[in-house]
Amino acid sequence: MTETLLTDLYELTMMCAYIDNGKKEIASFELFTRVLPERRNYLVYAGLQDVVDYLENFSFSKDDIDYLYSLNLFPDWFLDFLKEFRFTGNLYSMDEGTPFFPHEPVLRVEAPIYEAQLFETAILNMTHISTLIASKAARVYSVSRGKVLSDFSLRRTHGKDAGIKVARSTYIAGFSSTSNVLAGKIYGIPVVGTVAHSFIMSFKTEEEAFRAYLKTFPDRSILLVDTYDTVKGIEKAIEVALELKEKGYTLRGIRLDSGNILELSKLARKILDKHGFRETKIIVSGGLDEYKVDELLSRGAPIDIFGIGTKVGTSSDSPYVDFVYKLVELDGKPVMKTSSGKKMYPGKKQVYRLESFDRVTVWGEKSEGRPLLKPIFLSGKRVVELPSLERVREHFLSEFEKLDDSVKDIYKKFTRPVEISERLNQLYEETYREIEEQEWK
């Protein structure tokens, strides 16, 4: 199954009507958000790789055309046109992993209007989930104090595709691994995992379960110790670990998944150290998010690894980003929507990053700072090789490190200044007046 029909019907009906009415002017659409979610001081751009793959491989299959024909909606000439249709335009984008702010276009498509319009829904879909999750994961990373973070969310993500994208997006935003085996295969992300409570419960005793697992995986010796009484579970794990030590292996870690994690982790560290297992890691999971991670570490919990699941995998406190894909220029003329409460700036734009603020300018306008939008496709051909996932992750870590601590605060709202250049403000006023005059005629 191809992704070509991953779109809203009205994108196709508009495309057909554009062509039927001779509208083939070059249009520019930009992807941005007017406001940040209530609990976000920044967003992290992700999903570019999916967009590039989608545009580069875009074509309607025979099955796609047959299905559209079966709708009895489109004229034959349009379906014939779609058979040969490919992306022919330009794509400009920020680097994946870049933090961004309101009114900053992260991506721009330039193509005949019927073409640029068609891609709206798919581009919004592909960038939305990845940006949403990368932004949530970055908040966890910001308070993790160098501890290891792992994605444990697959079983509760919103579908198969979301589970794959979550693993990739959390890895970009500072996580080190995932439990998702398919994501590991696709993206090369390190995969981790041990056992569930059901494994422990399937044996007569915890000791028997521990021994059985370590018999099979002596070099992956991480034991889940809270199926019954956690303190006794830790003590039994020590007992079995001492047996393992005689065979030349060491206990790599224990996992806590319930109870008072703060007190249990402290107790576990004390018991482990007492018996000479100072290198054994303490891993915790279960209902974790940035607030819980920060609380545990602030109160001295000796935790080495956090398995983060549902709340990050679903971005539970902020489940959507209000991305929009808006027409900003048509046939070389700046355009914009003037609806109340939905301000946007007309014309093609560039974003410049400076040390303590960003500046949005008219495209081609010179400015201090580092330009963030770069060409990816020109005339339908990809002109750059996208970086590997490791490089995207490194880019995020580097860019995130440069942000002011106030931006990264997970408790307080802070707005990093986004300056609209004088020339862009002037273009806004001129365009607004032209629209008003035209509408009053």
CSV table of C-alpha atoms in Angstrom, one decimal:
chain,number,residue,atom,x,y,z
A,1,MET,CA,0.0,0.0,0.0
A,2,THR,CA,1.4,3.4,-1.0
A,3,GLU,CA,1.0,6.6,1.0
A,4,THR,CA,-0.2,8.6,-2.0
A,5,LEU,CA,-3.9,8.6,-0.9
A,6,LEU,CA,-2.9,9.6,2.7
A,7,THR,CA,-4.8,12.9,2.3
A,8,ASP,CA,-8.1,14.6,2.8
A,9,LEU,CA,-10.5,14.3,-0.1
A,10,TYR,CA,-10.7,18.1,-0.4
A,11,GLU,CA,-7.1,18.3,-1.3
A,12,LEU,CA,-7.9,16.2,-4.5
A,13,THR,CA,-11.1,18.1,-5.3
A,14,MET,CA,-9.3,21.4,-5.0
A,15,MET,CA,-6.5,20.1,-7.1
A,16,CYS,CA,-8.9,19.1,-9.8
A,17,ALA,CA,-10.7,22.5,-9.6
A,18,TYR,CA,-7.4,24.4,-9.8
A,19,ILE,CA,-6.4,22.6,-13.0
A,20,ASP,CA,-9.9,22.8,-14.5
A,21,ASN,CA,-9.9,26.6,-14.0
A,22,GLY,CA,-6.4,27.1,-15.4
A,23,LYS,CA,-4.8,28.0,-12.0
A,24,LYS,CA,-1.2,26.9,-12.3
A,25,GLU,CA,0.6,29.8,-10.6
A,26,ILE,CA,3.6,29.0,-8.4
A,27,ALA,CA,2.4,29.0,-4.8
A,28,SER,CA,4.4,29.0,-1.5
A,29,PHE,CA,2.9,27.2,1.5
A,30,GLU,CA,4.6,27.5,4.9
A,31,LEU,CA,4.3,25.2,7.9
A,32,PHE,CA,4.3,26.9,11.3
A,33,THR,CA,2.4,27.3,14.6
A,34,ARG,CA,0.9,30.6,15.8
A,35,VAL,CA,1.0,29.6,19.5
A,36,LEU,CA,2.7,27.0,21.6
A,37,PRO,CA,0.8,24.5,23.6
A,38,GLU,CA,0.0,25.8,27.1
A,39,ARG,CA,2.7,23.7,28.8
A,40,ARG,CA,5.4,24.2,26.2
A,41,ASN,CA,8.1,26.9,26.0
A,42,TYR,CA,9.4,25.5,22.7
A,43,LEU,CA,8.8,22.7,20.2
A,44,VAL,CA,11.3,20.4,18.5
A,45,TYR,CA,11.0,20.0,14.8
A,46,ALA,CA,10.9,16.4,13.6
A,47,GLY,CA,9.5,14.3,10.8
A,48,LEU,CA,11.5,15.8,7.9
A,49,GLN,CA,12.8,12.4,6.8
A,50,ASP,CA,9.3,11.1,6.3
A,51,VAL,CA,8.3,14.2,4.3
A,52,VAL,CA,11.3,13.8,2.1
A,53,ASP,CA,10.7,10.1,1.5
A,54,TYR,CA,7.1,10.9,0.7
A,55,LEU,CA,7.8,13.6,-1.8
A,56,GLU,CA,10.6,11.8,-3.5
A,57,ASN,CA,8.6,8.6,-4.0
A,58,PHE,CA,5.2,10.2,-4.7
A,59,SER,CA,3.2,8.6,-7.5
A,60,PHE,CA,-0.3,7.3,-7.9
A,61,SER,CA,-0.4,3.5,-8.4
A,62,LYS,CA,-2.9,1.7,-10.7
A,63,ASP,CA,-4.9,0.7,-7.5
A,64,ASP,CA,-4.9,4.3,-6.4
A,65,ILE,CA,-6.4,5.5,-9.7
A,66,ASP,CA,-8.9,2.6,-9.8
A,67,TYR,CA,-10.1,3.6,-6.3
A,68,LEU,CA,-10.5,7.2,-7.2
A,69,TYR,CA,-12.4,6.2,-10.4
A,70,SER,CA,-14.7,4.1,-8.2
A,71,LEU,CA,-15.8,7.2,-6.3
A,72,ASN,CA,-17.6,8.5,-9.5
A,73,LEU,CA,-16.3,12.0,-8.5
A,74,PHE,CA,-13.4,12.9,-10.8
A,75,PRO,CA,-13.4,13.4,-14.5
A,76,ASP,CA,-11.3,11.0,-16.7
A,77,TRP,CA,-8.9,13.8,-17.8
A,78,PHE,CA,-7.9,14.4,-14.1
A,79,LEU,CA,-7.3,10.7,-13.4
A,80,ASP,CA,-5.2,10.5,-16.5
A,81,PHE,CA,-3.2,13.5,-15.3
A,82,LEU,CA,-2.6,11.9,-11.9
A,83,LYS,CA,-1.1,8.8,-13.5
A,84,GLU,CA,2.0,10.8,-14.5
A,85,PHE,CA,2.0,13.2,-11.6
A,86,ARG,CA,5.2,13.7,-9.6
A,87,PHE,CA,6.5,16.4,-7.2
A,88,THR,CA,8.2,19.1,-9.3
A,89,GLY,CA,8.6,21.9,-6.7
A,90,ASN,CA,11.0,23.2,-4.1
A,91,LEU,CA,11.2,22.3,-0.5
A,92,TYR,CA,13.0,24.4,2.2
A,93,SER,CA,13.2,23.2,5.7
A,94,MET,CA,14.9,23.6,9.1
A,95,ASP,CA,17.2,20.8,10.1
A,96,GLU,CA,15.4,18.1,12.0
A,97,GLY,CA,15.9,18.3,15.7
A,98,THR,CA,15.9,22.1,15.8
A,99,PRO,CA,13.9,23.8,18.6
A,100,PHE,CA,11.5,26.4,17.2
A,101,PHE,CA,9.0,29.0,18.3
A,102,PRO,CA,5.7,30.7,17.2
A,103,HIS,CA,5.4,32.2,13.7
A,104,GLU,CA,8.7,30.5,12.6
A,105,PRO,CA,8.1,28.5,9.4
A,106,VAL,CA,9.9,25.2,9.8
A,107,LEU,CA,9.1,24.1,6.2
A,108,ARG,CA,8.1,25.7,2.9
A,109,VAL,CA,6.8,24.1,-0.3
A,110,GLU,CA,7.0,26.0,-3.6
A,111,ALA,CA,5.2,24.5,-6.5
A,112,PRO,CA,2.2,25.1,-8.9
A,113,ILE,CA,-0.7,25.7,-6.5
A,114,TYR,CA,-2.5,22.5,-7.4
A,115,GLU,CA,0.6,20.6,-6.5
A,116,ALA,CA,1.6,22.4,-3.3
A,117,GLN,CA,-2.0,22.2,-2.1
A,118,LEU,CA,-2.2,18.4,-2.6
A,119,PHE,CA,0.6,17.7,-0.1
A,120,GLU,CA,-0.9,19.7,2.8
A,121,THR,CA,-2.6,17.0,4.8
A,122,ALA,CA,0.2,14.4,4.5
A,123,ILE,CA,3.0,16.9,5.5
A,124,LEU,CA,0.9,18.1,8.5
A,125,ASN,CA,0.4,14.5,9.5
A,126,MET,CA,4.0,13.4,9.2
A,127,THR,CA,5.5,16.4,11.0
A,128,HIS,CA,2.8,16.6,13.7
A,129,ILE,CA,3.3,13.3,15.5
A,130,SER,CA,7.1,13.5,15.3
A,131,THR,CA,7.3,17.1,16.5
A,132,LEU,CA,4.8,16.4,19.3
A,133,ILE,CA,6.7,13.5,20.8
A,134,ALA,CA,10.2,15.0,20.3
A,135,SER,CA,9.0,18.1,22.2
A,136,LYS,CA,7.6,16.1,25.1
A,137,ALA,CA,10.7,13.8,25.2
A,138,ALA,CA,13.0,16.9,25.2
A,139,ARG,CA,11.3,18.1,28.4
A,140,VAL,CA,12.2,14.7,30.1
A,141,TYR,CA,15.7,15.0,28.8
A,142,SER,CA,16.0,18.6,30.2
A,143,VAL,CA,15.6,17.3,33.8
A,144,SER,CA,17.3,13.9,33.5
A,145,ARG,CA,20.7,15.2,34.8
A,146,GLY,CA,22.6,12.8,32.5
A,147,LYS,CA,20.7,9.7,33.5
A,148,VAL,CA,19.8,7.2,30.8
A,149,LEU,CA,16.3,7.4,29.3
A,150,SER,CA,14.6,4.6,27.3
A,151,ASP,CA,11.4,4.6,25.4
A,152,PHE,CA,9.0,2.0,26.8
A,153,SER,CA,5.8,3.3,25.2
A,154,LEU,CA,4.9,1.0,22.3
A,155,ARG,CA,2.0,-0.8,23.9
A,156,ARG,CA,0.1,2.4,24.6
A,157,THR,CA,1.0,4.6,21.6
A,158,HIS,CA,-1.9,5.5,19.2
A,159,GLY,CA,-1.3,2.8,16.7
A,160,LYS,CA,1.5,1.0,15.0
A,161,ASP,CA,2.8,3.9,13.0
A,162,ALA,CA,2.8,6.1,16.0
A,163,GLY,CA,4.8,3.6,18.0
A,164,ILE,CA,7.6,3.6,15.3
A,165,LYS,CA,7.6,7.4,15.2
A,166,VAL,CA,7.7,7.7,19.0
A,167,ALA,CA,10.8,5.6,19.2
A,168,ARG,CA,12.5,7.7,16.6
A,169,SER,CA,11.4,11.1,18.0
A,170,THR,CA,12.4,10.2,21.6
A,171,TYR,CA,15.8,9.1,20.3
A,172,ILE,CA,16.3,12.4,18.5
A,173,ALA,CA,15.4,14.3,21.8
A,174,GLY,CA,18.0,12.6,24.0
A,175,PHE,CA,16.7,9.2,24.8
A,176,SER,CA,19.2,6.4,24.4
A,177,SER,CA,17.2,3.3,23.5
A,178,THR,CA,13.8,1.8,22.9
A,179,SER,CA,11.9,-1.4,23.7
A,180,ASN,CA,10.4,-1.3,20.2
A,181,VAL,CA,12.2,-4.0,18.2
A,182,LEU,CA,10.8,-2.9,14.8
A,183,ALA,CA,12.0,0.7,15.4
A,184,GLY,CA,15.4,-0.8,16.3
A,185,LYS,CA,15.5,-2.6,13.0
A,186,ILE,CA,14.3,0.3,10.9
A,187,TYR,CA,16.3,3.1,12.5
A,188,GLY,CA,19.2,1.4,14.2
A,189,ILE,CA,18.2,2.5,17.7
A,190,PRO,CA,19.6,0.4,20.5
A,191,VAL,CA,16.9,-1.9,21.9
A,192,VAL,CA,16.5,-2.9,25.5
A,193,GLY,CA,14.2,-5.1,27.7
A,194,THR,CA,14.0,-7.9,30.2
A,195,VAL,CA,10.9,-9.6,31.6
A,196,ALA,CA,7.3,-8.8,32.6
A,197,HIS,CA,5.6,-9.7,35.9
A,198,SER,CA,3.9,-12.6,34.1
A,199,PHE,CA,7.3,-14.3,33.7
A,200,ILE,CA,7.9,-14.1,37.4
A,201,MET,CA,4.4,-15.2,38.2
A,202,SER,CA,4.7,-18.3,35.9
A,203,PHE,CA,7.2,-19.9,38.3
A,204,LYS,CA,6.5,-21.2,41.8
A,205,THR,CA,8.9,-18.7,43.4
A,206,GLU,CA,10.7,-15.5,42.6
A,207,GLU,CA,14.1,-17.2,43.1
A,208,GLU,CA,13.1,-19.9,40.6
A,209,ALA,CA,12.1,-17.2,38.1
A,210,PHE,CA,15.3,-15.3,38.6
A,211,ARG,CA,17.4,-18.4,38.2
A,212,ALA,CA,15.5,-19.4,35.1
A,213,TYR,CA,16.0,-16.1,33.4
A,214,LEU,CA,19.7,-15.8,34.3
A,215,LYS,CA,20.2,-19.4,33.0
A,216,THR,CA,19.1,-18.2,29.6
A,217,PHE,CA,20.6,-14.7,29.7
A,218,PRO,CA,23.4,-14.6,32.2
A,219,ASP,CA,25.0,-11.6,30.4
A,220,ARG,CA,21.8,-9.6,30.4
A,221,SER,CA,21.1,-10.0,34.1
A,222,ILE,CA,18.5,-7.4,34.9
A,223,LEU,CA,15.9,-8.6,37.4
A,224,LEU,CA,12.3,-7.3,38.0
A,225,VAL,CA,12.0,-7.3,41.7
A,226,ASP,CA,8.6,-5.9,42.6
A,227,THR,CA,6.1,-8.6,41.6
A,228,TYR,CA,5.4,-9.4,45.2
A,229,ASP,CA,7.2,-7.8,48.2
A,230,THR,CA,9.8,-5.5,46.7
A,231,VAL,CA,12.2,-5.6,49.7
A,232,LYS,CA,12.2,-9.4,49.7
A,233,GLY,CA,12.5,-9.3,45.9
A,234,ILE,CA,15.6,-7.3,46.1
A,235,GLU,CA,17.1,-9.6,48.7
A,236,LYS,CA,16.2,-12.7,46.6
A,237,ALA,CA,17.8,-11.0,43.6
A,238,ILE,CA,21.0,-10.5,45.7
A,239,GLU,CA,21.0,-14.2,46.6
A,240,VAL,CA,20.7,-15.3,43.0
A,241,ALA,CA,23.2,-12.7,41.9
A,242,LEU,CA,25.8,-14.1,44.3
A,243,GLU,CA,25.3,-17.5,42.7
A,244,LEU,CA,25.7,-15.8,39.3
A,245,LYS,CA,28.9,-14.1,40.4
A,246,GLU,CA,30.5,-17.5,41.1
A,247,LYS,CA,30.0,-18.3,37.4
A,248,GLY,CA,31.8,-15.1,36.3
A,249,TYR,CA,28.9,-12.9,35.7
A,250,THR,CA,27.6,-9.8,37.6
A,251,LEU,CA,24.1,-8.5,38.2
A,252,ARG,CA,23.7,-5.7,35.7
A,253,GLY,CA,20.6,-4.2,37.2
A,254,ILE,CA,17.3,-4.5,39.0
A,255,ARG,CA,14.0,-2.9,37.8
A,256,LEU,CA,11.4,-1.2,40.0
A,257,ASP,CA,8.0,-0.7,38.4
A,258,SER,CA,5.6,0.2,41.3
A,259,GLY,CA,5.4,1.4,44.9
A,260,ASN,CA,7.2,4.3,46.5
A,261,ILE,CA,10.0,4.5,43.9
A,262,LEU,CA,11.9,7.1,45.9
A,263,GLU,CA,12.2,5.1,49.1
A,264,LEU,CA,12.5,1.7,47.3
A,265,SER,CA,15.4,3.0,45.1
A,266,LYS,CA,17.3,4.3,48.1
A,267,LEU,CA,16.8,1.0,49.9
A,268,ALA,CA,17.8,-1.0,46.9
A,269,ARG,CA,21.0,1.0,46.5
A,270,LYS,CA,21.8,0.4,50.1
A,271,ILE,CA,21.3,-3.3,49.9
A,272,LEU,CA,23.1,-3.7,46.7
A,273,ASP,CA,26.1,-1.7,47.9
A,274,LYS,CA,26.2,-3.7,51.2
A,275,HIS,CA,26.6,-6.9,49.2
A,276,GLY,CA,29.3,-5.5,46.9
A,277,PHE,CA,27.0,-4.8,43.9
A,278,ARG,CA,28.0,-1.1,43.6
A,279,GLU,CA,28.0,-1.3,39.8
A,280,THR,CA,24.5,-2.8,39.6
A,281,LYS,CA,22.1,-0.3,38.0
A,282,ILE,CA,18.7,0.7,39.3
A,283,ILE,CA,16.1,1.0,36.6
A,284,VAL,CA,12.6,2.4,37.2
A,285,SER,CA,9.5,2.5,35.0
A,286,GLY,CA,5.8,3.0,35.5
A,287,GLY,CA,3.9,6.3,35.0
A,288,LEU,CA,6.9,8.4,34.5
A,289,ASP,CA,7.1,11.8,32.9
A,290,GLU,CA,9.3,14.9,33.2
A,291,TYR,CA,7.7,16.0,36.5
A,292,LYS,CA,8.1,12.6,38.1
A,293,VAL,CA,11.7,12.2,36.9
A,294,ASP,CA,12.6,15.7,38.2
A,295,GLU,CA,11.0,15.0,41.5
A,296,LEU,CA,12.8,11.7,42.0
A,297,LEU,CA,16.2,13.1,41.1
A,298,SER,CA,15.7,16.3,43.1
A,299,ARG,CA,14.9,14.2,46.2
A,300,GLY,CA,18.1,12.1,45.8
A,301,ALA,CA,16.7,8.9,44.2
A,302,PRO,CA,19.8,6.9,43.2
A,303,ILE,CA,18.2,5.9,39.8
A,304,ASP,CA,20.4,5.2,36.9
A,305,ILE,CA,18.0,4.4,34.1
A,306,PHE,CA,14.4,5.6,33.5
A,307,GLY,CA,12.0,3.6,31.3
A,308,ILE,CA,9.5,6.2,30.0
A,309,GLY,CA,6.2,5.0,28.6
A,310,THR,CA,2.7,6.1,28.2
A,311,LYS,CA,2.9,9.8,29.2
A,312,VAL,CA,5.6,10.5,26.7
A,313,GLY,CA,4.4,8.2,24.0
A,314,THR,CA,1.0,9.9,24.0
A,315,SER,CA,2.2,13.4,25.0
A,316,SER,CA,-0.5,13.0,27.6
A,317,ASP,CA,-0.5,16.6,29.0
A,318,SER,CA,-0.5,18.2,25.6
A,319,PRO,CA,-1.7,15.8,22.9
A,320,TYR,CA,-1.5,18.0,19.8
A,321,VAL,CA,0.5,20.8,18.1
A,322,ASP,CA,-1.6,23.5,16.4
A,323,PHE,CA,0.5,23.2,13.2
A,324,VAL,CA,-0.9,25.1,10.1
A,325,TYR,CA,0.2,24.9,6.4
A,326,LYS,CA,-0.7,28.3,4.9
A,327,LEU,CA,-0.5,29.9,1.5
A,328,VAL,CA,1.9,32.9,1.9
A,329,GLU,CA,2.7,33.8,-1.7
A,330,LEU,CA,0.9,33.2,-5.1
A,331,ASP,CA,2.5,34.1,-8.4
A,332,GLY,CA,5.1,36.2,-6.7
A,333,LYS,CA,2.6,38.2,-4.7
A,334,PRO,CA,2.4,38.0,-0.9
A,335,VAL,CA,-0.9,36.7,0.4
A,336,MET,CA,-2.3,36.0,3.9
A,337,LYS,CA,-5.4,35.1,5.8
A,338,THR,CA,-6.9,37.9,7.9
A,339,SER,CA,-9.4,36.0,10.1
A,340,SER,CA,-9.7,37.2,13.7
A,341,GLY,CA,-7.4,35.5,16.1
A,342,LYS,CA,-5.4,33.7,13.3
A,343,LYS,CA,-2.7,36.2,12.6
A,344,MET,CA,-0.1,35.2,10.0
A,345,TYR,CA,2.6,37.0,8.1
A,346,PRO,CA,2.6,37.1,4.3
A,347,GLY,CA,5.3,36.2,1.9
A,348,LYS,CA,8.2,33.7,1.9
A,349,LYS,CA,10.3,34.0,5.1
A,350,GLN,CA,13.6,33.1,6.6
A,351,VAL,CA,14.3,32.5,10.3
A,352,TYR,CA,17.6,33.6,11.8
A,353,ARG,CA,18.8,32.3,15.2
A,354,LEU,CA,20.7,34.6,17.4
A,355,GLU,CA,22.0,34.0,20.9
A,356,SER,CA,19.0,35.1,22.9
A,357,PHE,CA,16.3,35.6,20.3
A,358,ASP,CA,15.1,34.6,16.8
A,359,ARG,CA,14.3,36.9,14.0
A,360,VAL,CA,11.8,36.2,11.2
A,361,THR,CA,12.5,38.1,8.0
A,362,VAL,CA,11.3,38.4,4.4
A,363,TRP,CA,13.0,35.8,2.3
A,364,GLY,CA,16.2,37.2,0.9
A,365,GLU,CA,16.5,39.9,3.6
A,366,LYS,CA,19.9,40.1,5.2
A,367,SER,CA,20.2,39.7,9.0
A,368,GLU,CA,22.6,38.8,11.8
A,369,GLY,CA,22.4,35.3,13.0
A,370,ARG,CA,22.2,31.9,11.5
A,371,PRO,CA,19.6,31.1,8.8
A,372,LEU,CA,17.6,28.0,9.6
A,373,LEU,CA,15.7,27.3,6.4
A,374,LYS,CA,17.7,25.4,3.8
A,375,PRO,CA,16.9,24.0,0.4
A,376,ILE,CA,16.1,20.3,0.3
A,377,PHE,CA,14.4,19.9,-3.1
A,378,LEU,CA,14.8,22.2,-6.1
A,379,SER,CA,12.6,21.6,-9.2
A,380,GLY,CA,11.6,18.3,-7.8
A,381,LYS,CA,15.1,17.0,-7.3
A,382,ARG,CA,16.6,16.4,-3.8
A,383,VAL,CA,19.8,18.6,-3.6
A,384,VAL,CA,21.1,17.4,-0.2
A,385,GLU,CA,21.7,14.1,1.6
A,386,LEU,CA,19.8,14.1,4.9
A,387,PRO,CA,21.9,13.4,8.0
A,388,SER,CA,21.8,10.0,9.7
A,389,LEU,CA,19.5,9.7,12.8
A,390,GLU,CA,22.7,9.9,14.9
A,391,ARG,CA,23.6,13.2,13.4
A,392,VAL,CA,20.0,14.5,13.8
A,393,ARG,CA,20.2,13.5,17.5
A,394,GLU,CA,23.6,15.3,17.8
A,395,HIS,CA,22.1,18.3,16.2
A,396,PHE,CA,19.3,18.4,18.7
A,397,LEU,CA,21.6,18.0,21.7
A,398,SER,CA,23.9,20.8,20.4
A,399,GLU,CA,21.0,23.2,19.7
A,400,PHE,CA,19.2,22.4,23.0
A,401,GLU,CA,22.4,23.0,25.0
A,402,LYS,CA,22.5,26.6,23.6
A,403,LEU,CA,19.0,27.5,24.8
A,404,ASP,CA,18.6,29.6,27.9
A,405,ASP,CA,17.6,27.6,31.0
A,406,SER,CA,14.4,29.7,31.3
A,407,VAL,CA,13.3,28.2,28.0
A,408,LYS,CA,13.9,24.7,29.2
A,409,ASP,CA,12.1,25.2,32.6
A,410,ILE,CA,9.3,22.6,32.8
A,411,TYR,CA,7.3,24.5,35.4
A,412,LYS,CA,7.3,28.2,34.4
A,413,LYS,CA,6.1,29.7,31.2
A,414,PHE,CA,8.8,31.6,29.3
A,415,THR,CA,8.6,33.1,25.9
A,416,ARG,CA,11.8,33.2,23.9
A,417,PRO,CA,11.7,36.5,21.9
A,418,VAL,CA,10.8,36.1,18.2
A,419,GLU,CA,11.4,39.4,16.5
A,420,ILE,CA,9.5,40.1,13.3
A,421,SER,CA,11.7,42.2,11.1
A,422,GLU,CA,10.7,45.8,10.2
A,423,ARG,CA,10.5,44.8,6.6
A,424,LEU,CA,8.2,41.9,7.3
A,425,ASN,CA,6.0,44.0,9.6
A,426,GLN,CA,5.7,46.5,6.8
A,427,LEU,CA,4.8,43.8,4.3
A,428,TYR,CA,2.1,42.7,6.7
A,429,GLU,CA,0.6,46.2,6.9
A,430,GLU,CA,0.8,46.7,3.1
A,431,THR,CA,-0.8,43.3,2.4
A,432,TYR,CA,-3.6,43.9,5.0
A,433,ARG,CA,-4.5,47.2,3.4
A,434,GLU,CA,-4.6,45.8,-0.1
A,435,ILE,CA,-6.9,43.0,1.1
A,436,GLU,CA,-9.2,45.5,2.9
A,437,GLU,CA,-9.3,47.7,-0.2
A,438,GLN,CA,-10.1,44.8,-2.5
A,439,GLU,CA,-12.8,43.5,-0.2
A,440,TRP,CA,-14.5,46.9,0.1
A,441,LYS,CA,-14.7,47.4,-3.7
